[in-house]
mmCIF file of C-alpha atoms in Angstrom:
data_model
loop_
_atom_site.group_PDB
_atom_site.id
_atom_site.type_symbol
_atom_site.label_atom_id
_atom_site.label_comp_id
_atom_site.label_asym_id
_atom_site.label_seq_id
_atom_site.Cartn_x
_atom_site.Cartn_y
_atom_site.Cartn_z
ATOM 1 C CA MET A 510 16.266 69.726 21.289
ATOM 2 C CA SER A 511 18.204 71.090 24.161
ATOM 3 C CA TYR A 512 21.567 72.444 23.460
ATOM 4 C CA VAL A 513 23.690 69.792 26.113
ATOM 5 C CA ASN A 514 22.063 67.185 24.470
ATOM 6 C CA SER A 515 22.647 68.005 20.607
ATOM 7 C CA PRO A 516 25.158 66.215 19.462
ATOM 8 C CA LYS A 517 28.812 67.018 19.306
ATOM 9 C CA VAL A 518 31.354 66.982 17.017
ATOM 10 C CA GLN A 519 35.114 66.568 16.987
ATOM 11 C CA TYR A 520 36.998 68.816 15.063
ATOM 12 C CA THR A 521 40.113 68.438 13.318
ATOM 13 C CA PRO A 522 43.185 69.875 14.532
ATOM 14 C CA ASP A 523 42.466 72.287 11.746
ATOM 15 C CA GLY A 524 39.248 73.092 12.887
ATOM 16 C CA ARG A 525 37.164 71.254 9.814
ATOM 17 C CA PRO A 526 35.093 68.155 10.572
ATOM 18 C CA PRO A 527 36.546 65.209 10.121
ATOM 19 C CA GLU A 528 36.444 63.094 6.766
ATOM 20 C CA ARG A 529 34.261 60.512 6.747
ATOM 21 C CA LYS A 530 34.302 57.407 3.848
ATOM 22 C CA ASN A 531 31.559 56.712 1.971
ATOM 23 C CA TRP A 532 31.837 53.122 1.507
ATOM 24 C CA ARG A 533 29.213 52.903 -1.448
ATOM 25 C CA ARG A 534 30.911 55.682 -3.391
ATOM 26 C CA LEU A 535 34.502 53.629 -3.000
ATOM 27 C CA VAL A 536 33.047 50.529 -4.556
ATOM 28 C CA LEU A 537 31.133 51.928 -6.790
ATOM 29 C CA ARG A 538 34.315 53.473 -8.677
ATOM 30 C CA GLY A 539 36.131 50.797 -7.447
ATOM 31 C CA GLY A 540 33.637 49.129 -9.945
ATOM 32 C CA ILE A 541 34.161 50.937 -12.659
ATOM 33 C CA VAL A 542 37.165 50.970 -12.520
ATOM 34 C CA ILE A 543 37.906 47.094 -13.206
ATOM 35 C CA ILE A 544 35.099 46.915 -15.550
ATOM 36 C CA PHE A 545 37.134 49.578 -17.184
ATOM 37 C CA VAL A 546 39.927 47.803 -16.803
ATOM 38 C CA VAL A 547 38.180 43.945 -18.246
ATOM 39 C CA ALA A 548 36.587 45.766 -20.722
ATOM 40 C CA LEU A 549 40.249 47.321 -22.085
ATOM 41 C CA ALA A 550 41.854 44.035 -21.593
ATOM 42 C CA VAL A 551 39.356 42.029 -23.869
ATOM 43 C CA ASN A 552 39.680 44.057 -26.866
ATOM 44 C CA LEU A 553 43.429 44.718 -26.973
ATOM 45 C CA TYR A 554 43.487 40.807 -26.522
ATOM 46 C CA ALA A 555 40.238 40.620 -29.124
ATOM 47 C CA PHE A 556 42.571 43.156 -30.937
ATOM 48 C CA GLN A 557 45.861 40.762 -31.133
ATOM 49 C CA ALA A 558 43.537 38.095 -32.267
ATOM 50 C CA GLY A 559 40.761 38.936 -34.497
ATOM 51 C CA ASN A 560 37.483 39.733 -34.834
ATOM 52 C CA LEU A 561 35.719 40.239 -31.415
ATOM 53 C CA LEU A 562 32.164 38.855 -32.565
ATOM 54 C CA ASN A 563 33.770 36.378 -34.036
ATOM 55 C CA ARG A 564 35.880 35.082 -30.793
ATOM 56 C CA LEU A 565 32.612 36.120 -28.880
ATOM 57 C CA SER A 566 31.040 33.786 -31.066
ATOM 58 C CA GLY A 567 33.273 30.744 -31.963
ATOM 59 C CA THR A 568 33.732 31.647 -35.371
ATOM 60 C CA ASP A 569 36.934 32.548 -36.252
ATOM 61 C CA GLY A 570 38.426 29.175 -38.616
ATOM 62 C CA VAL A 571 39.762 29.178 -40.853
ATOM 63 C CA VAL A 572 39.829 26.621 -43.720
ATOM 64 C CA GLN A 573 42.589 26.146 -46.134
ATOM 65 C CA GLY A 574 42.245 23.869 -48.876
ATOM 66 C CA VAL A 575 43.030 22.478 -53.041
ATOM 67 C CA VAL A 576 39.708 20.352 -54.870
ATOM 68 C CA VAL A 577 40.555 18.326 -57.351
ATOM 69 C CA ASN A 578 39.064 16.557 -59.696
ATOM 70 C CA ALA A 579 39.502 12.576 -59.720
ATOM 71 C CA GLN A 580 42.475 12.421 -61.869
ATOM 72 C CA GLY A 581 44.373 14.740 -59.079
ATOM 73 C CA GLN A 582 44.466 17.690 -61.120
ATOM 74 C CA PRO A 583 43.036 20.924 -59.968
ATOM 75 C CA LEU A 584 39.272 21.503 -59.869
ATOM 76 C CA ALA A 585 38.360 25.435 -60.801
ATOM 77 C CA GLY A 586 35.450 27.481 -60.016
ATOM 78 C CA ALA A 587 33.961 25.035 -57.238
ATOM 79 C CA THR A 588 31.712 26.324 -54.566
ATOM 80 C CA VAL A 589 32.676 25.684 -51.120
ATOM 81 C CA SER A 590 31.141 26.925 -48.097
ATOM 82 C CA LEU A 591 29.908 25.084 -44.839
ATOM 83 C CA ALA A 592 26.296 23.860 -44.008
ATOM 84 C CA SER A 593 27.005 25.656 -40.944
ATOM 85 C CA ALA A 594 28.133 28.967 -42.097
ATOM 86 C CA PRO A 595 26.479 29.748 -45.264
ATOM 87 C CA GLU A 596 27.485 33.010 -45.765
ATOM 88 C CA SER A 597 31.249 32.578 -45.965
ATOM 89 C CA GLN A 598 31.122 30.833 -49.596
ATOM 90 C CA ALA A 599 34.160 31.259 -51.951
ATOM 91 C CA SER A 600 35.236 29.585 -55.222
ATOM 92 C CA SER A 601 38.369 27.657 -55.898
ATOM 93 C CA LEU A 602 40.648 28.893 -57.893
ATOM 94 C CA PRO A 603 42.459 28.257 -60.971
ATOM 95 C CA ASP A 604 44.830 26.112 -59.108
ATOM 96 C CA GLY A 605 41.421 24.104 -57.579
ATOM 97 C CA ARG A 606 43.065 26.808 -54.022
ATOM 98 C CA PHE A 607 40.149 27.747 -51.728
ATOM 99 C CA GLN A 608 40.110 29.884 -48.464
ATOM 100 C CA LEU A 609 36.685 30.216 -45.965
ATOM 101 C CA SER A 610 37.338 32.952 -42.770
ATOM 102 C CA ASN A 611 35.164 33.875 -40.256
ATOM 103 C CA VAL A 612 33.734 30.310 -39.931
ATOM 104 C CA PRO A 613 32.514 28.177 -36.825
ATOM 105 C CA THR A 614 35.312 25.284 -35.362
ATOM 106 C CA GLY A 615 34.822 22.255 -34.436
ATOM 107 C CA SER A 616 33.587 19.349 -36.491
ATOM 108 C CA GLN A 617 32.265 21.162 -39.343
ATOM 109 C CA TYR A 618 30.287 19.629 -42.969
ATOM 110 C CA LEU A 619 31.980 21.267 -46.317
ATOM 111 C CA ILE A 620 30.625 21.418 -49.179
ATOM 112 C CA VAL A 621 31.377 21.552 -52.513
ATOM 113 C CA ALA A 622 29.702 21.944 -55.308
ATOM 114 C CA SER A 623 30.546 22.399 -58.949
ATOM 115 C CA GLU A 624 27.892 21.491 -62.488
ATOM 116 C CA GLY A 625 25.165 22.145 -60.336
ATOM 117 C CA VAL A 626 25.643 18.967 -57.799
ATOM 118 C CA GLY A 627 26.932 19.186 -54.472
ATOM 119 C CA GLN A 628 29.319 16.698 -52.567
ATOM 120 C CA GLY A 629 30.034 16.588 -48.577
ATOM 121 C CA TYR A 630 32.633 15.945 -46.455
ATOM 122 C CA VAL A 631 33.241 16.243 -42.730
ATOM 123 C CA ILE A 632 36.437 18.320 -42.113
ATOM 124 C CA THR A 633 37.435 19.908 -38.471
ATOM 125 C CA VAL A 634 37.784 23.436 -38.327
ATOM 126 C CA GLN A 635 41.105 23.946 -35.828
ATOM 127 C CA ASN A 636 40.909 26.677 -32.882
ATOM 128 C CA ASP A 637 42.994 29.731 -33.453
ATOM 129 C CA SER A 638 45.001 28.761 -36.451
ATOM 130 C CA ALA A 639 44.059 28.138 -40.531
ATOM 131 C CA THR A 640 43.338 24.189 -40.803
ATOM 132 C CA GLN A 641 44.370 22.204 -43.768
ATOM 133 C CA VAL A 642 41.731 20.334 -45.351
ATOM 134 C CA GLY A 643 42.484 17.964 -48.297
ATOM 135 C CA PRO A 644 43.045 17.359 -51.317
ATOM 136 C CA ILE A 645 39.219 17.716 -51.482
ATOM 137 C CA VAL A 646 38.837 15.009 -54.497
ATOM 138 C CA TYR A 647 35.316 16.137 -56.379
ATOM 139 C CA GLU A 648 33.994 12.923 -57.995
ATOM 140 C CA ALA A 649 32.909 13.237 -60.734
ATOM 141 C CA MET A 650 28.474 13.436 -60.776
ATOM 142 C CA PRO A 651 27.242 11.275 -63.629
ATOM 143 C CA GLU A 652 26.057 12.009 -66.104
ATOM 144 C CA VAL A 653 22.201 11.686 -64.899
ATOM 145 C CA TRP A 654 22.850 12.650 -62.060
ATOM 146 C CA ARG A 655 23.526 16.194 -62.966
ATOM 147 C CA MET B 159 -52.975 59.070 -58.256
ATOM 148 C CA THR B 160 -52.599 61.185 -54.910
ATOM 149 C CA GLN B 161 -50.146 62.760 -53.096
ATOM 150 C CA ASN B 162 -49.980 59.966 -50.302
ATOM 151 C CA SER B 163 -49.055 58.088 -53.271
ATOM 152 C CA LYS B 164 -46.114 59.725 -54.271
ATOM 153 C CA ILE B 165 -44.581 60.515 -51.515
ATOM 154 C CA TYR B 166 -44.782 56.470 -50.829
ATOM 155 C CA LYS B 167 -43.063 56.249 -54.055
ATOM 156 C CA GLN B 168 -40.291 58.737 -53.070
ATOM 157 C CA ARG B 169 -39.567 56.801 -49.707
ATOM 158 C CA GLY B 170 -39.277 53.480 -51.247
ATOM 159 C CA GLN B 171 -36.540 52.045 -52.845
ATOM 160 C CA SER B 172 -37.812 49.679 -56.167
ATOM 161 C CA ALA B 173 -36.562 46.481 -57.148
ATOM 162 C CA THR B 174 -33.564 47.917 -58.340
ATOM 163 C CA GLU B 175 -32.338 50.207 -56.878
ATOM 164 C CA VAL B 176 -32.336 46.507 -53.659
ATOM 165 C CA ALA B 177 -30.786 44.578 -55.853
ATOM 166 C CA LEU B 178 -28.023 47.998 -56.428
ATOM 167 C CA LEU B 179 -27.780 47.668 -52.987
ATOM 168 C CA LEU B 180 -27.497 43.772 -52.366
ATOM 169 C CA GLY B 181 -24.767 43.826 -54.927
ATOM 170 C CA MET B 182 -22.468 46.382 -53.323
ATOM 171 C CA ILE B 183 -22.850 44.514 -49.881
ATOM 172 C CA PHE B 184 -21.871 41.752 -52.099
ATOM 173 C CA LEU B 185 -18.765 43.202 -53.467
ATOM 174 C CA LEU B 186 -18.180 44.704 -50.281
ATOM 175 C CA THR B 187 -18.048 41.398 -48.614
ATOM 176 C CA ILE B 188 -15.815 39.896 -51.028
ATOM 177 C CA GLY B 189 -13.343 43.396 -50.766
ATOM 178 C CA ILE B 190 -13.665 42.521 -47.192
ATOM 179 C CA LEU B 191 -12.675 39.034 -47.384
ATOM 180 C CA ARG B 192 -10.057 39.746 -49.865
ATOM 181 C CA LEU B 193 -8.634 41.653 -47.725
ATOM 182 C CA MET B 194 -8.707 39.212 -44.574
ATOM 183 C CA GLY B 195 -7.353 36.739 -46.979
ATOM 184 C CA LEU B 196 -10.170 34.881 -47.219
ATOM 185 C CA SER B 197 -12.058 33.411 -50.752
ATOM 186 C CA LEU B 198 -15.684 32.808 -50.426
ATOM 187 C CA GLN B 199 -14.951 29.228 -50.571
ATOM 188 C CA ASP B 200 -12.688 30.014 -47.816
ATOM 189 C CA VAL B 201 -16.377 31.214 -45.984
ATOM 190 C CA PHE B 202 -18.670 28.185 -47.177
ATOM 191 C CA CYS B 203 -16.194 25.437 -46.301
ATOM 192 C CA ARG B 204 -15.644 26.818 -42.948
ATOM 193 C CA VAL B 205 -19.869 26.811 -42.208
ATOM 194 C CA VAL B 206 -19.528 23.888 -43.807
ATOM 195 C CA ASN B 207 -17.028 21.917 -41.398
ATOM 196 C CA GLY B 208 -18.857 24.293 -38.691
ATOM 197 C CA ILE B 209 -22.154 22.572 -38.837
ATOM 198 C CA GLY B 210 -20.648 19.227 -39.336
ATOM 199 C CA LEU B 211 -21.068 18.738 -42.938
ATOM 200 C CA GLU B 212 -18.812 17.607 -45.464
ATOM 201 C CA SER B 213 -18.669 18.770 -49.400
ATOM 202 C CA ASN B 214 -16.344 17.892 -51.930
ATOM 203 C CA ALA B 215 -15.707 21.484 -52.664
ATOM 204 C CA CYS B 216 -13.476 21.217 -49.380
ATOM 205 C CA PRO B 217 -10.682 20.293 -47.745
ATOM 206 C CA GLY B 218 -10.930 17.622 -44.559
ATOM 207 C CA ASP B 219 -9.735 16.856 -41.709
ATOM 208 C CA GLY B 220 -5.916 17.716 -40.704
ATOM 209 C CA VAL B 221 -5.600 19.874 -44.080
ATOM 210 C CA THR B 222 -3.359 23.039 -42.775
ATOM 211 C CA PHE B 223 -3.159 24.209 -46.737
ATOM 212 C CA TRP B 224 -5.559 23.735 -49.815
ATOM 213 C CA GLU B 225 -4.611 25.596 -53.379
ATOM 214 C CA ASP B 226 -7.167 25.644 -56.103
ATOM 215 C CA PHE B 227 -5.080 28.636 -57.970
ATOM 216 C CA SER B 228 -8.819 30.073 -57.794
ATOM 217 C CA ASP B 229 -7.350 32.893 -56.493
ATOM 218 C CA GLY B 230 -4.879 33.545 -58.648
ATOM 219 C CA LEU B 231 -0.632 33.407 -57.268
ATOM 220 C CA ASP B 232 -2.263 34.856 -53.614
ATOM 221 C CA GLY B 233 -0.463 32.311 -50.963
ATOM 222 C CA TRP B 234 2.365 31.319 -52.882
ATOM 223 C CA ASP B 235 6.292 33.327 -52.609
ATOM 224 C CA ILE B 236 7.835 32.826 -56.349
ATOM 225 C CA ASP B 237 10.985 32.738 -55.227
ATOM 226 C CA ARG B 238 12.610 32.066 -58.930
ATOM 227 C CA GLY B 239 11.675 32.428 -62.129
ATOM 228 C CA SER B 240 9.111 35.240 -64.469
ATOM 229 C CA ASN B 241 6.567 32.791 -66.353
ATOM 230 C CA TRP B 242 4.350 31.720 -63.223
ATOM 231 C CA ARG B 243 0.636 32.332 -63.959
ATOM 232 C CA ILE B 244 -2.682 30.838 -63.875
ATOM 233 C CA GLU B 245 -3.480 29.070 -66.904
ATOM 234 C CA ASP B 246 -7.413 26.960 -66.931
ATOM 235 C CA GLY B 247 -7.152 26.906 -62.561
ATOM 236 C CA GLU B 248 -4.051 25.615 -63.448
ATOM 237 C CA LEU B 249 -0.057 27.187 -61.892
ATOM 238 C CA CYS B 250 1.871 26.703 -64.708
ATOM 239 C CA GLY B 251 5.372 27.583 -64.918
ATOM 240 C CA GLY B 252 8.358 27.917 -67.420
ATOM 241 C CA PRO B 253 10.370 26.944 -70.176
ATOM 242 C CA GLY B 254 12.977 28.925 -69.030
ATOM 243 C CA PRO B 255 15.787 29.286 -66.321
ATOM 244 C CA GLU B 256 14.892 26.936 -63.331
ATOM 245 C CA HIS B 257 11.622 28.440 -61.717
ATOM 246 C CA ARG B 258 10.610 27.601 -57.591
ATOM 247 C CA ALA B 259 7.572 29.141 -55.447
ATOM 248 C CA TYR B 260 6.945 28.414 -51.955
ATOM 249 C CA ALA B 261 3.261 28.286 -50.221
ATOM 250 C CA VAL B 262 3.166 31.087 -47.916
ATOM 251 C CA ASP B 263 1.306 28.804 -45.418
ATOM 252 C CA GLY B 264 1.735 25.257 -44.207
ATOM 253 C CA ALA B 265 4.757 25.041 -42.962
ATOM 254 C CA GLY B 266 5.163 22.288 -40.680
ATOM 255 C CA SER B 267 7.894 19.109 -39.749
ATOM 256 C CA ASN B 268 5.628 16.084 -40.216
ATOM 257 C CA TYR B 269 3.312 16.075 -42.812
ATOM 258 C CA THR B 270 2.044 15.056 -46.018
ATOM 259 C CA ILE B 271 1.887 16.584 -49.584
ATOM 260 C CA SER B 272 -0.494 16.023 -52.514
ATOM 261 C CA LEU B 273 -1.358 17.028 -55.455
ATOM 262 C CA ASP B 274 -1.901 16.587 -59.173
ATOM 263 C CA ALA B 275 0.888 17.726 -62.075
ATOM 264 C CA THR B 276 1.870 17.835 -65.866
ATOM 265 C CA LEU B 277 4.678 18.017 -66.883
ATOM 266 C CA LYS B 278 5.265 20.118 -70.213
ATOM 267 C CA SER B 279 8.443 19.930 -71.168
ATOM 268 C CA GLY B 280 11.683 19.736 -69.893
ATOM 269 C CA ASN B 281 13.501 17.195 -67.607
ATOM 270 C CA GLY B 282 11.021 18.095 -64.618
ATOM 271 C CA TYR B 283 8.922 19.141 -61.650
ATOM 272 C CA GLY B 284 10.400 19.128 -57.900
ATOM 273 C CA VAL B 285 7.806 19.305 -54.867
ATOM 274 C CA TYR B 286 10.406 20.996 -51.805
ATOM 275 C CA PHE B 287 10.193 20.226 -48.702
ATOM 276 C CA ARG B 288 10.476 21.233 -44.687
ATOM 277 C CA ALA B 289 12.630 24.011 -46.835
ATOM 278 C CA ASN B 290 14.411 26.761 -45.379
ATOM 279 C CA GLU B 291 15.723 30.698 -46.932
ATOM 280 C CA SER B 292 15.140 31.114 -50.816
ATOM 281 C CA ASN B 293 18.983 29.675 -51.098
ATOM 282 C CA VAL B 294 17.084 26.809 -50.267
ATOM 283 C CA ASN B 295 17.751 23.673 -47.075
ATOM 284 C CA GLY B 296 15.667 21.172 -47.271
ATOM 285 C CA TYR B 297 14.445 18.313 -49.350
ATOM 286 C CA THR B 298 12.775 18.035 -52.992
ATOM 287 C CA PHE B 299 11.250 14.772 -53.995
ATOM 288 C CA GLN B 300 11.880 14.813 -57.569
ATOM 289 C CA TYR B 301 9.322 13.740 -60.859
ATOM 290 C CA ASP B 302 12.985 13.541 -63.014
ATOM 291 C CA LYS B 303 12.590 12.873 -66.444
ATOM 292 C CA GLY B 304 16.432 14.356 -67.059
ATOM 293 C CA PHE B 305 17.571 11.605 -64.623
ATOM 294 C CA GLY B 306 19.317 8.789 -66.554
ATOM 295 C CA ALA B 307 17.556 7.427 -68.890
ATOM 296 C CA PRO B 308 14.238 6.767 -69.030
ATOM 297 C CA GLY B 309 13.895 8.770 -65.802
ATOM 298 C CA ALA B 310 13.343 8.331 -61.873
ATOM 299 C CA PHE B 311 11.848 9.051 -58.827
ATOM 300 C CA ILE B 312 13.585 10.390 -56.770
ATOM 301 C CA PHE B 313 14.882 12.614 -53.275
ATOM 302 C CA ARG B 314 17.074 14.621 -53.164
ATOM 303 C CA LYS B 315 18.451 17.315 -50.369
ATOM 304 C CA TRP B 316 19.821 20.697 -50.343
ATOM 305 C CA ILE B 317 22.282 22.587 -49.065
ATOM 306 C CA ASN B 318 23.431 26.334 -49.006
ATOM 307 C CA GLY B 319 20.967 26.005 -51.814
ATOM 308 C CA GLN B 320 23.160 23.180 -53.203
ATOM 309 C CA GLU B 321 21.356 19.912 -54.962
ATOM 310 C CA MET B 322 23.929 17.331 -53.482
ATOM 311 C CA ALA B 323 24.218 14.137 -54.744
ATOM 312 C CA PRO B 324 21.564 11.450 -53.954
ATOM 313 C CA PHE B 325 21.259 10.707 -50.446
ATOM 314 C CA THR B 326 19.018 7.724 -50.953
ATOM 315 C CA PRO B 327 18.650 5.258 -53.844
ATOM 316 C CA TRP B 328 16.489 5.717 -56.389
ATOM 317 C CA LYS B 329 13.806 4.175 -58.614
ATOM 318 C CA GLN B 330 14.301 3.738 -62.038
ATOM 319 C CA ALA B 331 11.390 5.004 -64.219
ATOM 320 C CA PRO B 332 9.751 1.569 -66.191
ATOM 321 C CA PRO B 333 10.372 1.695 -69.732
ATOM 322 C CA GLY B 334 8.488 3.602 -71.564
ATOM 323 C CA TYR B 335 6.788 5.433 -69.033
ATOM 324 C CA GLN B 336 4.770 8.601 -70.095
ATOM 325 C CA TRP B 337 6.201 11.984 -68.125
ATOM 326 C CA TYR B 338 4.455 14.684 -70.835
ATOM 327 C CA ASP B 339 1.678 15.662 -70.410
ATOM 328 C CA VAL B 340 -1.078 13.671 -68.210
ATOM 329 C CA LYS B 341 -1.572 14.174 -65.109
ATOM 330 C CA ARG B 342 -0.135 12.833 -61.655
ATOM 331 C CA HIS B 343 -1.394 12.633 -58.115
ATOM 332 C CA VAL B 344 1.694 12.993 -56.613
ATOM 333 C CA VAL B 345 1.475 12.095 -52.452
ATOM 334 C CA ILE B 346 4.590 12.682 -50.451
ATOM 335 C CA SER B 347 4.748 11.594 -46.710
ATOM 336 C CA VAL B 348 7.372 13.115 -44.705
ATOM 337 C CA GLN B 349 7.290 11.617 -40.658
ATOM 338 C CA GLY B 350 10.718 11.870 -38.700
ATOM 339 C CA LYS B 351 12.788 11.121 -41.429
ATOM 340 C CA SER B 352 10.982 8.826 -43.593
ATOM 341 C CA TYR B 353 9.899 9.709 -46.839
ATOM 342 C CA THR B 354 7.238 8.409 -48.811
ATOM 343 C CA ALA B 355 6.709 9.742 -53.146
ATOM 344 C CA SER B 356 4.211 8.017 -54.447
ATOM 345 C CA VAL B 357 2.503 8.695 -57.737
ATOM 346 C CA ASP B 358 -0.727 7.794 -59.093
ATOM 347 C CA GLY B 359 -1.122 5.925 -55.960
ATOM 348 C CA GLN B 360 2.625 3.746 -56.723
ATOM 349 C CA VAL B 361 5.133 4.314 -54.052
ATOM 350 C CA VAL B 362 7.787 5.684 -56.577
ATOM 351 C CA ALA B 363 10.837 6.620 -53.796
ATOM 352 C CA THR B 364 11.659 6.042 -50.229
ATOM 353 C CA ALA B 365 14.539 7.886 -48.691
ATOM 354 C CA VAL B 366 15.302 7.240 -44.501
ATOM 355 C CA ASP B 367 17.959 10.503 -43.273
ATOM 356 C CA ASP B 368 19.883 8.893 -41.067
ATOM 357 C CA ALA B 369 22.153 12.815 -41.377
ATOM 358 C CA ALA B 370 24.345 13.282 -37.757
ATOM 359 C CA GLU B 371 25.724 15.942 -36.954
ATOM 360 C CA PRO B 372 27.795 17.578 -38.538
ATOM 361 C CA VAL B 373 25.899 16.397 -41.789
ATOM 362 C CA PRO B 374 22.773 18.526 -41.679
ATOM 363 C CA PHE B 375 19.718 17.081 -41.245
ATOM 364 C CA PHE B 376 16.302 19.588 -41.610
ATOM 365 C CA ASP B 377 13.027 18.927 -39.307
ATOM 366 C CA ASN B 378 10.957 21.738 -40.478
ATOM 367 C CA GLY B 379 9.858 23.919 -42.966
ATOM 368 C CA ARG B 380 8.202 25.208 -46.183
ATOM 369 C CA VAL B 381 6.230 23.553 -48.766
ATOM 370 C CA GLY B 382 7.010 24.714 -52.436
ATOM 371 C CA LEU B 383 7.672 23.362 -56.092
ATOM 372 C CA ARG B 384 10.484 23.991 -58.355
ATOM 373 C CA ILE B 385 10.379 23.296 -62.758
ATOM 374 C CA TRP B 386 14.036 23.001 -64.788
ATOM 375 C CA GLY B 387 14.740 23.443 -68.106
ATOM 376 C CA GLY B 388 10.631 23.033 -69.034
ATOM 377 C CA GLU B 389 7.675 23.974 -68.240
ATOM 378 C CA ALA B 390 4.794 22.516 -66.331
ATOM 379 C CA CYS B 391 1.207 23.045 -64.552
ATOM 380 C CA PHE B 392 0.314 21.962 -60.647
ATOM 381 C CA ASP B 393 -3.184 22.353 -58.881
ATOM 382 C CA ASN B 394 -4.826 21.383 -55.103
ATOM 383 C CA VAL B 395 -1.895 21.251 -53.712
ATOM 384 C CA GLN B 396 -2.908 20.185 -50.523
ATOM 385 C CA ILE B 397 -0.929 19.906 -46.197
ATOM 386 C CA THR B 398 -2.298 17.227 -44.316
ATOM 387 C CA VAL B 399 -0.993 16.672 -41.201
ATOM 388 C CA PRO B 400 -1.016 13.622 -39.176
#
């Protein structure tokens, strides 16, 4: 290529070549900033509201209640769980109270077992607040059921 | 004896050597088959079925699991109980705390289970079906001497390892029913939501599980055996698909 046909370079007043905007780099940096901000916001929200994984999977419900027998007396030592969350299991206290945490929200099947026999109750577990159920009346099993 | 005959004798094999060789090959074959999880009976039955013949020693069409306990406890997952054993060619369990064992193969959705079972003592035995996890979710048919007097035949449901209150009516056994020391032929049909059990050819229990969300319904799982509070023996366990 001859000198005459070579491309011209326009210089800035201070003698340096003009800066060219690198749009690809700008978009990339912007994307990183946006992702960082969103991640920070999600984590702050999850930190405030509870476990992030549980929140994302919808298993952030809490169930509290009391198990009583047919006479209305507290039933201690009953095993309480949800059919959909067997890993969250509780044993009722001497006053019959129990709490299940990190359980799925929505319509659920509560299992209460005593003396080797389980009974089921349909409940609705609320999101964002502890769901109060009960008193759960556990009917004494006929002897033949045991 | 000539030199040639000596050479011949040195190079050849005696009948004893041939027998030993065949014995070793036989043992090696059995070892390889065992490594592959097969018995000679399995091979025999595959050959018999392959050429279109029938044998009383072989399972028929549609059989996905067949166990006569000739191979000991192979093929069974012992879940609970330390007193499972082979006794006179049968699988026996108990006495003691609850015993549970699951068939390693044969899991599925719709199937028919048949077996021979003898209650020796205690409250009864059960047959799991559509069972999942060690902390079982599924169902049992129970030959239940302990369920009232004089005992009952009943289907039960298990959720989170809890034996639930009966979900279906049960059938009391006739007065004077011989619960113990009689080998009974038990057949359990599992089709969709309907379950039927027969003992010695008589239908003794039927059940329909109409559970709707959120009440669990189990549509798939393993077959197993349980004994509680006593002793029982099982033989000829067979799972057949429609």
